[in-house]
């Protein structure tokens, strides 16, 4: 489907449905479009790698990333901008990095501290193919001494989460975005709940950045009262 046809169809969906129903329809359309491109192009990995490199370069040179000392970064799946290099750069620069953990049946995600590249490399794919801390562990972190050595890392007994202090930045995934910052998530509401809970706790909100592949850009998206826009969208 061409970009213009997608825009025209998108507009028709928005005009003829409630925001909630329009989002359900658009998710199906956009997932189908992504799957179609993945199958048709034959070189999806190269496209994703090239677009990810462009987006990541813009992100890590942005003032918001450079100034952030504590930030949350999503761990990407194969249909999103790859964030591995963002995570590694942040860790190497001494930033405090927090990544989401999802649990089956839970309505809210947790943000757990990622201590090192060693720990990052040890993460395994779990729900929805996303690498994250193991579900059976309480919020924990790998022991720093072992993380800096060649010894297999041990789990620290000291729980570490972002809860004690605010975050400077949240790098968010999404199924689709507009260039103005509207975001369509995957339909589970994790980030909307997280940001709304965060705002209640800290009486403010962290800066947010969305990352998008070209295929994830749309002309407009439906919004409901609980939905959060991103402050900045960086796209291919």
PDB file of C-alpha atoms in Angstrom:
ATOM      1  CA  UNK A   1       0.000   0.000   0.000  1.00  0.00           C
ATOM      2  CA  UNK A   2       1.432   3.378  -0.983  1.00  0.00           C
ATOM      3  CA  UNK A   3       1.930   6.114   1.600  1.00  0.00           C
ATOM      4  CA  UNK A   4      -0.812   8.280   0.023  1.00  0.00           C
ATOM      5  CA  UNK A   5      -3.314   5.432  -0.009  1.00  0.00           C
ATOM      6  CA  UNK A   6      -2.488   4.699   3.628  1.00  0.00           C
ATOM      7  CA  UNK A   7      -3.092   8.350   4.524  1.00  0.00           C
ATOM      8  CA  UNK A   8      -6.424   8.396   2.683  1.00  0.00           C
ATOM      9  CA  UNK A   9      -7.531   5.147   4.322  1.00  0.00           C
ATOM     10  CA  UNK A  10      -6.328   6.375   7.702  1.00  0.00           C
ATOM     11  CA  UNK A  11      -8.397   9.556   7.374  1.00  0.00           C
ATOM     12  CA  UNK A  12     -11.493   7.562   6.443  1.00  0.00           C
ATOM     13  CA  UNK A  13     -11.076   5.308   9.485  1.00  0.00           C
ATOM     14  CA  UNK A  14     -10.733   8.315  11.804  1.00  0.00           C
ATOM     15  CA  UNK A  15     -13.808  10.029  10.408  1.00  0.00           C
ATOM     16  CA  UNK A  16     -16.152   7.038  10.554  1.00  0.00           C
ATOM     17  CA  UNK A  17     -15.325   5.463  13.936  1.00  0.00           C
ATOM     18  CA  UNK A  18     -14.954   6.283  17.624  1.00  0.00           C
ATOM     19  CA  UNK A  19     -11.322   6.828  18.726  1.00  0.00           C
ATOM     20  CA  UNK A  20     -11.247   3.466  20.520  1.00  0.00           C
ATOM     21  CA  UNK A  21     -12.551   1.522  17.533  1.00  0.00           C
ATOM     22  CA  UNK A  22     -10.437   3.526  15.093  1.00  0.00           C
ATOM     23  CA  UNK A  23      -7.309   2.558  17.037  1.00  0.00           C
ATOM     24  CA  UNK A  24      -8.205  -1.130  16.863  1.00  0.00           C
ATOM     25  CA  UNK A  25      -8.735  -0.908  13.116  1.00  0.00           C
ATOM     26  CA  UNK A  26      -5.550   1.085  12.568  1.00  0.00           C
ATOM     27  CA  UNK A  27      -3.474  -1.380  14.577  1.00  0.00           C
ATOM     28  CA  UNK A  28      -4.628  -4.180  12.306  1.00  0.00           C
ATOM     29  CA  UNK A  29      -3.942  -2.100   9.197  1.00  0.00           C
ATOM     30  CA  UNK A  30      -0.482  -0.998  10.312  1.00  0.00           C
ATOM     31  CA  UNK A  31       0.568  -4.457  11.499  1.00  0.00           C
ATOM     32  CA  UNK A  32      -0.508  -5.788   8.121  1.00  0.00           C
ATOM     33  CA  UNK A  33       1.441  -3.073   6.333  1.00  0.00           C
ATOM     34  CA  UNK A  34       4.588  -3.847   8.323  1.00  0.00           C
ATOM     35  CA  UNK A  35       4.208  -7.589   7.728  1.00  0.00           C
ATOM     36  CA  UNK A  36       3.638  -6.950   4.030  1.00  0.00           C
ATOM     37  CA  UNK A  37       6.787  -4.874   3.770  1.00  0.00           C
ATOM     38  CA  UNK A  38       8.809  -7.425   5.714  1.00  0.00           C
ATOM     39  CA  UNK A  39       7.706 -10.146   3.299  1.00  0.00           C
ATOM     40  CA  UNK A  40       7.854  -8.133   0.080  1.00  0.00           C
ATOM     41  CA  UNK A  41      11.157  -6.353   0.455  1.00  0.00           C
ATOM     42  CA  UNK A  42      13.189  -9.477   1.055  1.00  0.00           C
ATOM     43  CA  UNK A  43      15.829  -7.412   2.823  1.00  0.00           C
ATOM     44  CA  UNK A  44      13.926  -6.169   5.862  1.00  0.00           C
ATOM     45  CA  UNK A  45      16.932  -6.615   8.132  1.00  0.00           C
ATOM     46  CA  UNK A  46      19.001  -4.283   5.947  1.00  0.00           C
ATOM     47  CA  UNK A  47      16.212  -1.695   5.813  1.00  0.00           C
ATOM     48  CA  UNK A  48      15.711  -1.823   9.580  1.00  0.00           C
ATOM     49  CA  UNK A  49      19.449  -1.661  10.231  1.00  0.00           C
ATOM     50  CA  UNK A  50      19.902   1.362   7.956  1.00  0.00           C
ATOM     51  CA  UNK A  51      16.908   3.252   9.350  1.00  0.00           C
ATOM     52  CA  UNK A  52      17.858   2.365  12.931  1.00  0.00           C
ATOM     53  CA  UNK A  53      21.390   3.685  12.431  1.00  0.00           C
ATOM     54  CA  UNK A  54      20.029   6.994  11.135  1.00  0.00           C
ATOM     55  CA  UNK A  55      17.542   7.395  13.990  1.00  0.00           C
ATOM     56  CA  UNK A  56      19.980   6.330  16.707  1.00  0.00           C
ATOM     57  CA  UNK A  57      22.584   8.803  15.449  1.00  0.00           C
ATOM     58  CA  UNK A  58      20.040  11.622  15.782  1.00  0.00           C
ATOM     59  CA  UNK A  59      18.926  10.437  19.218  1.00  0.00           C
ATOM     60  CA  UNK A  60      22.338  10.100  20.862  1.00  0.00           C
ATOM     61  CA  UNK A  61      23.423  13.514  19.567  1.00  0.00           C
ATOM     62  CA  UNK A  62      20.239  15.208  20.789  1.00  0.00           C
ATOM     63  CA  UNK A  63      20.379  17.613  23.712  1.00  0.00           C
ATOM     64  CA  UNK A  64      17.782  15.603  25.616  1.00  0.00           C
ATOM     65  CA  UNK A  65      19.831  12.421  25.459  1.00  0.00           C
ATOM     66  CA  UNK A  66      23.130  14.154  26.175  1.00  0.00           C
ATOM     67  CA  UNK A  67      21.706  15.897  29.255  1.00  0.00           C
ATOM     68  CA  UNK A  68      19.873  12.862  30.622  1.00  0.00           C
ATOM     69  CA  UNK A  69      21.485  11.186  33.617  1.00  0.00           C
ATOM     70  CA  UNK A  70      18.657   8.744  34.359  1.00  0.00           C
ATOM     71  CA  UNK A  71      16.655   7.397  31.454  1.00  0.00           C
ATOM     72  CA  UNK A  72      14.367   4.580  30.422  1.00  0.00           C
ATOM     73  CA  UNK A  73      14.977   2.901  27.061  1.00  0.00           C
ATOM     74  CA  UNK A  74      12.707   0.316  25.482  1.00  0.00           C
ATOM     75  CA  UNK A  75      14.247  -2.947  24.314  1.00  0.00           C
ATOM     76  CA  UNK A  76      13.273  -3.350  20.680  1.00  0.00           C
ATOM     77  CA  UNK A  77      11.720  -6.214  18.769  1.00  0.00           C
ATOM     78  CA  UNK A  78      12.387  -6.960  15.095  1.00  0.00           C
ATOM     79  CA  UNK A  79       9.646  -4.590  13.901  1.00  0.00           C
ATOM     80  CA  UNK A  80      10.960  -1.490  15.685  1.00  0.00           C
ATOM     81  CA  UNK A  81      13.945   0.838  15.590  1.00  0.00           C
ATOM     82  CA  UNK A  82      16.754  -1.176  17.192  1.00  0.00           C
ATOM     83  CA  UNK A  83      17.804   0.400  20.494  1.00  0.00           C
ATOM     84  CA  UNK A  84      20.750  -1.856  21.366  1.00  0.00           C
ATOM     85  CA  UNK A  85      23.334   0.809  20.490  1.00  0.00           C
ATOM     86  CA  UNK A  86      21.412   3.413  22.502  1.00  0.00           C
ATOM     87  CA  UNK A  87      21.478   1.186  25.576  1.00  0.00           C
ATOM     88  CA  UNK A  88      25.186   0.457  25.206  1.00  0.00           C
ATOM     89  CA  UNK A  89      26.140   4.096  24.656  1.00  0.00           C
ATOM     90  CA  UNK A  90      24.129   5.216  27.663  1.00  0.00           C
ATOM     91  CA  UNK A  91      25.766   2.594  29.881  1.00  0.00           C
ATOM     92  CA  UNK A  92      29.262   3.444  28.636  1.00  0.00           C
ATOM     93  CA  UNK A  93      28.648   7.113  29.378  1.00  0.00           C
ATOM     94  CA  UNK A  94      27.723   6.294  32.963  1.00  0.00           C
ATOM     95  CA  UNK A  95      24.030   7.060  32.651  1.00  0.00           C
ATOM     96  CA  UNK A  96      21.540   5.179  34.816  1.00  0.00           C
ATOM     97  CA  UNK A  97      19.522   3.017  32.430  1.00  0.00           C
ATOM     98  CA  UNK A  98      16.127   1.486  33.167  1.00  0.00           C
ATOM     99  CA  UNK A  99      14.283  -0.971  30.952  1.00  0.00           C
ATOM    100  CA  UNK A 100      10.710  -2.275  31.036  1.00  0.00           C
ATOM    101  CA  UNK A 101       9.704  -5.652  32.401  1.00  0.00           C
ATOM    102  CA  UNK A 102       6.318  -7.066  31.486  1.00  0.00           C
ATOM    103  CA  UNK A 103       4.545  -9.860  33.307  1.00  0.00           C
ATOM    104  CA  UNK A 104       1.826 -12.038  31.850  1.00  0.00           C
ATOM    105  CA  UNK A 105      -1.592 -10.812  32.961  1.00  0.00           C
ATOM    106  CA  UNK A 106      -0.241  -7.638  34.585  1.00  0.00           C
ATOM    107  CA  UNK A 107      -1.702  -4.260  33.608  1.00  0.00           C
ATOM    108  CA  UNK A 108       1.425  -2.345  34.535  1.00  0.00           C
ATOM    109  CA  UNK A 109       5.051  -2.741  33.576  1.00  0.00           C
ATOM    110  CA  UNK A 110       8.021  -2.326  35.894  1.00  0.00           C
ATOM    111  CA  UNK A 111      11.111  -0.248  35.184  1.00  0.00           C
ATOM    112  CA  UNK A 112      14.210  -2.068  36.379  1.00  0.00           C
ATOM    113  CA  UNK A 113      17.772  -0.801  36.514  1.00  0.00           C
ATOM    114  CA  UNK A 114      20.137  -2.235  33.923  1.00  0.00           C
ATOM    115  CA  UNK A 115      23.546  -2.278  35.546  1.00  0.00           C
ATOM    116  CA  UNK A 116      25.943  -3.154  32.748  1.00  0.00           C
ATOM    117  CA  UNK A 117      26.471  -4.427  29.220  1.00  0.00           C
ATOM    118  CA  UNK A 118      27.186  -7.824  30.758  1.00  0.00           C
ATOM    119  CA  UNK A 119      23.708  -7.852  32.210  1.00  0.00           C
ATOM    120  CA  UNK A 120      22.240  -6.548  28.956  1.00  0.00           C
ATOM    121  CA  UNK A 121      23.892  -9.378  27.011  1.00  0.00           C
ATOM    122  CA  UNK A 122      22.432 -11.923  29.434  1.00  0.00           C
ATOM    123  CA  UNK A 123      18.806 -10.882  28.898  1.00  0.00           C
ATOM    124  CA  UNK A 124      16.592 -13.460  27.219  1.00  0.00           C
ATOM    125  CA  UNK A 125      13.512 -12.973  25.058  1.00  0.00           C
ATOM    126  CA  UNK A 126      10.307 -13.556  26.988  1.00  0.00           C
ATOM    127  CA  UNK A 127       6.853 -12.063  26.402  1.00  0.00           C
ATOM    128  CA  UNK A 128       6.285 -10.862  22.815  1.00  0.00           C
ATOM    129  CA  UNK A 129       9.908 -11.635  21.978  1.00  0.00           C
ATOM    130  CA  UNK A 130      11.176  -8.785  24.163  1.00  0.00           C
ATOM    131  CA  UNK A 131      14.412  -9.184  26.090  1.00  0.00           C
ATOM    132  CA  UNK A 132      13.904  -8.336  29.751  1.00  0.00           C
ATOM    133  CA  UNK A 133      14.810  -9.263  33.308  1.00  0.00           C
ATOM    134  CA  UNK A 134      13.530 -12.740  34.258  1.00  0.00           C
ATOM    135  CA  UNK A 135       9.938 -12.724  35.493  1.00  0.00           C
ATOM    136  CA  UNK A 136      10.676 -14.789  38.608  1.00  0.00           C
ATOM    137  CA  UNK A 137      13.138 -12.259  40.027  1.00  0.00           C
ATOM    138  CA  UNK A 138      12.270  -9.428  42.352  1.00  0.00           C
ATOM    139  CA  UNK A 139      13.635  -6.080  41.138  1.00  0.00           C
ATOM    140  CA  UNK A 140      17.380  -6.740  41.293  1.00  0.00           C
ATOM    141  CA  UNK A 141      20.627  -5.793  39.685  1.00  0.00           C
ATOM    142  CA  UNK A 142      23.789  -7.660  38.791  1.00  0.00           C
ATOM    143  CA  UNK A 143      26.637  -7.188  41.219  1.00  0.00           C
ATOM    144  CA  UNK A 144      28.965  -4.479  39.887  1.00  0.00           C
ATOM    145  CA  UNK A 145      32.151  -6.356  40.796  1.00  0.00           C
ATOM    146  CA  UNK A 146      31.167  -9.330  38.671  1.00  0.00           C
ATOM    147  CA  UNK A 147      29.730  -7.154  35.926  1.00  0.00           C
ATOM    148  CA  UNK A 148      33.173  -5.634  35.395  1.00  0.00           C
ATOM    149  CA  UNK A 149      34.983  -8.972  35.306  1.00  0.00           C
ATOM    150  CA  UNK A 150      34.907 -12.073  33.140  1.00  0.00           C
ATOM    151  CA  UNK A 151      33.239 -14.050  35.902  1.00  0.00           C
ATOM    152  CA  UNK A 152      29.612 -15.081  35.417  1.00  0.00           C
ATOM    153  CA  UNK A 153      27.623 -12.269  37.071  1.00  0.00           C
ATOM    154  CA  UNK A 154      25.756 -12.836  40.303  1.00  0.00           C
ATOM    155  CA  UNK A 155      22.512 -11.240  41.309  1.00  0.00           C
ATOM    156  CA  UNK A 156      22.768  -8.536  43.922  1.00  0.00           C
ATOM    157  CA  UNK A 157      20.577  -8.770  46.993  1.00  0.00           C
ATOM    158  CA  UNK A 158      19.793  -5.059  46.798  1.00  0.00           C
ATOM    159  CA  UNK A 159      16.672  -4.253  44.775  1.00  0.00           C
ATOM    160  CA  UNK A 160      17.147  -1.347  42.404  1.00  0.00           C
ATOM    161  CA  UNK A 161      14.354   0.458  40.591  1.00  0.00           C
ATOM    162  CA  UNK A 162      13.834   4.000  39.367  1.00  0.00           C
ATOM    163  CA  UNK A 163      11.239   4.662  42.056  1.00  0.00           C
ATOM    164  CA  UNK A 164      13.493   6.614  44.415  1.00  0.00           C
ATOM    165  CA  UNK A 165      14.229   9.406  41.928  1.00  0.00           C
ATOM    166  CA  UNK A 166      12.613  10.867  38.804  1.00  0.00           C
ATOM    167  CA  UNK A 167      13.745  10.039  35.279  1.00  0.00           C
ATOM    168  CA  UNK A 168      15.134  12.641  32.895  1.00  0.00           C
ATOM    169  CA  UNK A 169      14.013  10.886  29.723  1.00  0.00           C
ATOM    170  CA  UNK A 170      11.844   8.009  28.494  1.00  0.00           C
ATOM    171  CA  UNK A 171      12.572   6.579  25.036  1.00  0.00           C
ATOM    172  CA  UNK A 172       9.314   4.981  23.921  1.00  0.00           C
ATOM    173  CA  UNK A 173       8.300   2.392  21.344  1.00  0.00           C
ATOM    174  CA  UNK A 174       5.077   2.492  19.364  1.00  0.00           C
ATOM    175  CA  UNK A 175       3.250   0.829  16.525  1.00  0.00           C
ATOM    176  CA  UNK A 176       2.728   4.124  14.677  1.00  0.00           C
ATOM    177  CA  UNK A 177       3.420   7.828  15.132  1.00  0.00           C
ATOM    178  CA  UNK A 178       2.632  11.168  13.569  1.00  0.00           C
ATOM    179  CA  UNK A 179       5.379  13.739  13.146  1.00  0.00           C
ATOM    180  CA  UNK A 180       3.517  15.962  15.630  1.00  0.00           C
ATOM    181  CA  UNK A 181       4.008  13.361  18.378  1.00  0.00           C
ATOM    182  CA  UNK A 182       0.763  11.399  18.404  1.00  0.00           C
ATOM    183  CA  UNK A 183       1.457   7.782  19.266  1.00  0.00           C
ATOM    184  CA  UNK A 184      -0.379   4.526  18.690  1.00  0.00           C
ATOM    185  CA  UNK A 185       0.807   1.810  21.064  1.00  0.00           C
ATOM    186  CA  UNK A 186       0.267  -1.913  20.776  1.00  0.00           C
ATOM    187  CA  UNK A 187      -3.024  -1.744  22.650  1.00  0.00           C
ATOM    188  CA  UNK A 188      -2.047  -2.823  26.149  1.00  0.00           C
ATOM    189  CA  UNK A 189      -1.640   0.669  27.600  1.00  0.00           C
ATOM    190  CA  UNK A 190       1.614   0.012  29.464  1.00  0.00           C
ATOM    191  CA  UNK A 191       3.330   3.304  28.675  1.00  0.00           C
ATOM    192  CA  UNK A 192       0.195   5.416  29.092  1.00  0.00           C
ATOM    193  CA  UNK A 193      -0.373   3.934  32.570  1.00  0.00           C
ATOM    194  CA  UNK A 194       3.294   4.257  33.454  1.00  0.00           C
ATOM    195  CA  UNK A 195       3.427   7.935  32.505  1.00  0.00           C
ATOM    196  CA  UNK A 196       0.121   8.732  34.198  1.00  0.00           C
ATOM    197  CA  UNK A 197       1.224   6.953  37.400  1.00  0.00           C
ATOM    198  CA  UNK A 198       4.568   8.735  37.197  1.00  0.00           C
ATOM    199  CA  UNK A 199       2.880  12.144  36.860  1.00  0.00           C
ATOM    200  CA  UNK A 200       0.775  11.468  39.955  1.00  0.00           C
ATOM    201  CA  UNK A 201       3.797  10.384  41.972  1.00  0.00           C
ATOM    202  CA  UNK A 202       6.180  13.170  40.967  1.00  0.00           C
ATOM    203  CA  UNK A 203       3.669  15.864  39.961  1.00  0.00           C
ATOM    204  CA  UNK A 204       5.526  16.201  36.675  1.00  0.00           C
ATOM    205  CA  UNK A 205       6.341  14.067  33.657  1.00  0.00           C
ATOM    206  CA  UNK A 206       9.670  13.026  32.169  1.00  0.00           C
ATOM    207  CA  UNK A 207      10.589  14.140  28.683  1.00  0.00           C
ATOM    208  CA  UNK A 208       9.592  11.516  26.136  1.00  0.00           C
ATOM    209  CA  UNK A 209      11.029  10.601  22.743  1.00  0.00           C
ATOM    210  CA  UNK A 210       9.488   8.203  20.242  1.00  0.00           C
ATOM    211  CA  UNK A 211      11.489   6.356  17.583  1.00  0.00           C
ATOM    212  CA  UNK A 212       9.929   5.352  14.266  1.00  0.00           C
ATOM    213  CA  UNK A 213      10.730   3.483  11.090  1.00  0.00           C
ATOM    214  CA  UNK A 214       9.418   5.019   7.869  1.00  0.00           C
ATOM    215  CA  UNK A 215       6.661   2.422   7.673  1.00  0.00           C
ATOM    216  CA  UNK A 216       5.430   3.501  11.114  1.00  0.00           C
ATOM    217  CA  UNK A 217       4.699   7.096  10.098  1.00  0.00           C
ATOM    218  CA  UNK A 218       1.069   8.062   9.492  1.00  0.00           C
ATOM    219  CA  UNK A 219      -0.720  11.316   8.776  1.00  0.00           C
ATOM    220  CA  UNK A 220      -3.030  11.293  11.807  1.00  0.00           C
ATOM    221  CA  UNK A 221      -4.010   9.120  14.773  1.00  0.00           C
ATOM    222  CA  UNK A 222      -7.019   9.009  17.116  1.00  0.00           C
ATOM    223  CA  UNK A 223      -6.383  10.147  20.680  1.00  0.00           C
ATOM    224  CA  UNK A 224      -8.269   9.477  23.917  1.00  0.00           C
ATOM    225  CA  UNK A 225      -7.952  11.317  27.224  1.00  0.00           C
ATOM    226  CA  UNK A 226      -5.603   8.711  28.694  1.00  0.00           C
ATOM    227  CA  UNK A 227      -3.264   8.717  25.690  1.00  0.00           C
ATOM    228  CA  UNK A 228       0.113  10.429  25.924  1.00  0.00           C
ATOM    229  CA  UNK A 229       1.872  12.127  23.047  1.00  0.00           C
ATOM    230  CA  UNK A 230       5.658  12.038  22.826  1.00  0.00           C
ATOM    231  CA  UNK A 231       7.496  15.325  23.265  1.00  0.00           C
ATOM    232  CA  UNK A 232       9.733  14.547  20.311  1.00  0.00           C
ATOM    233  CA  UNK A 233       9.596  12.022  17.483  1.00  0.00           C
ATOM    234  CA  UNK A 234      12.788  10.937  15.755  1.00  0.00           C
ATOM    235  CA  UNK A 235      12.095   9.029  12.566  1.00  0.00           C
ATOM    236  CA  UNK A 236      13.875   7.605   9.544  1.00  0.00           C
TER     237      UNK A 236
END
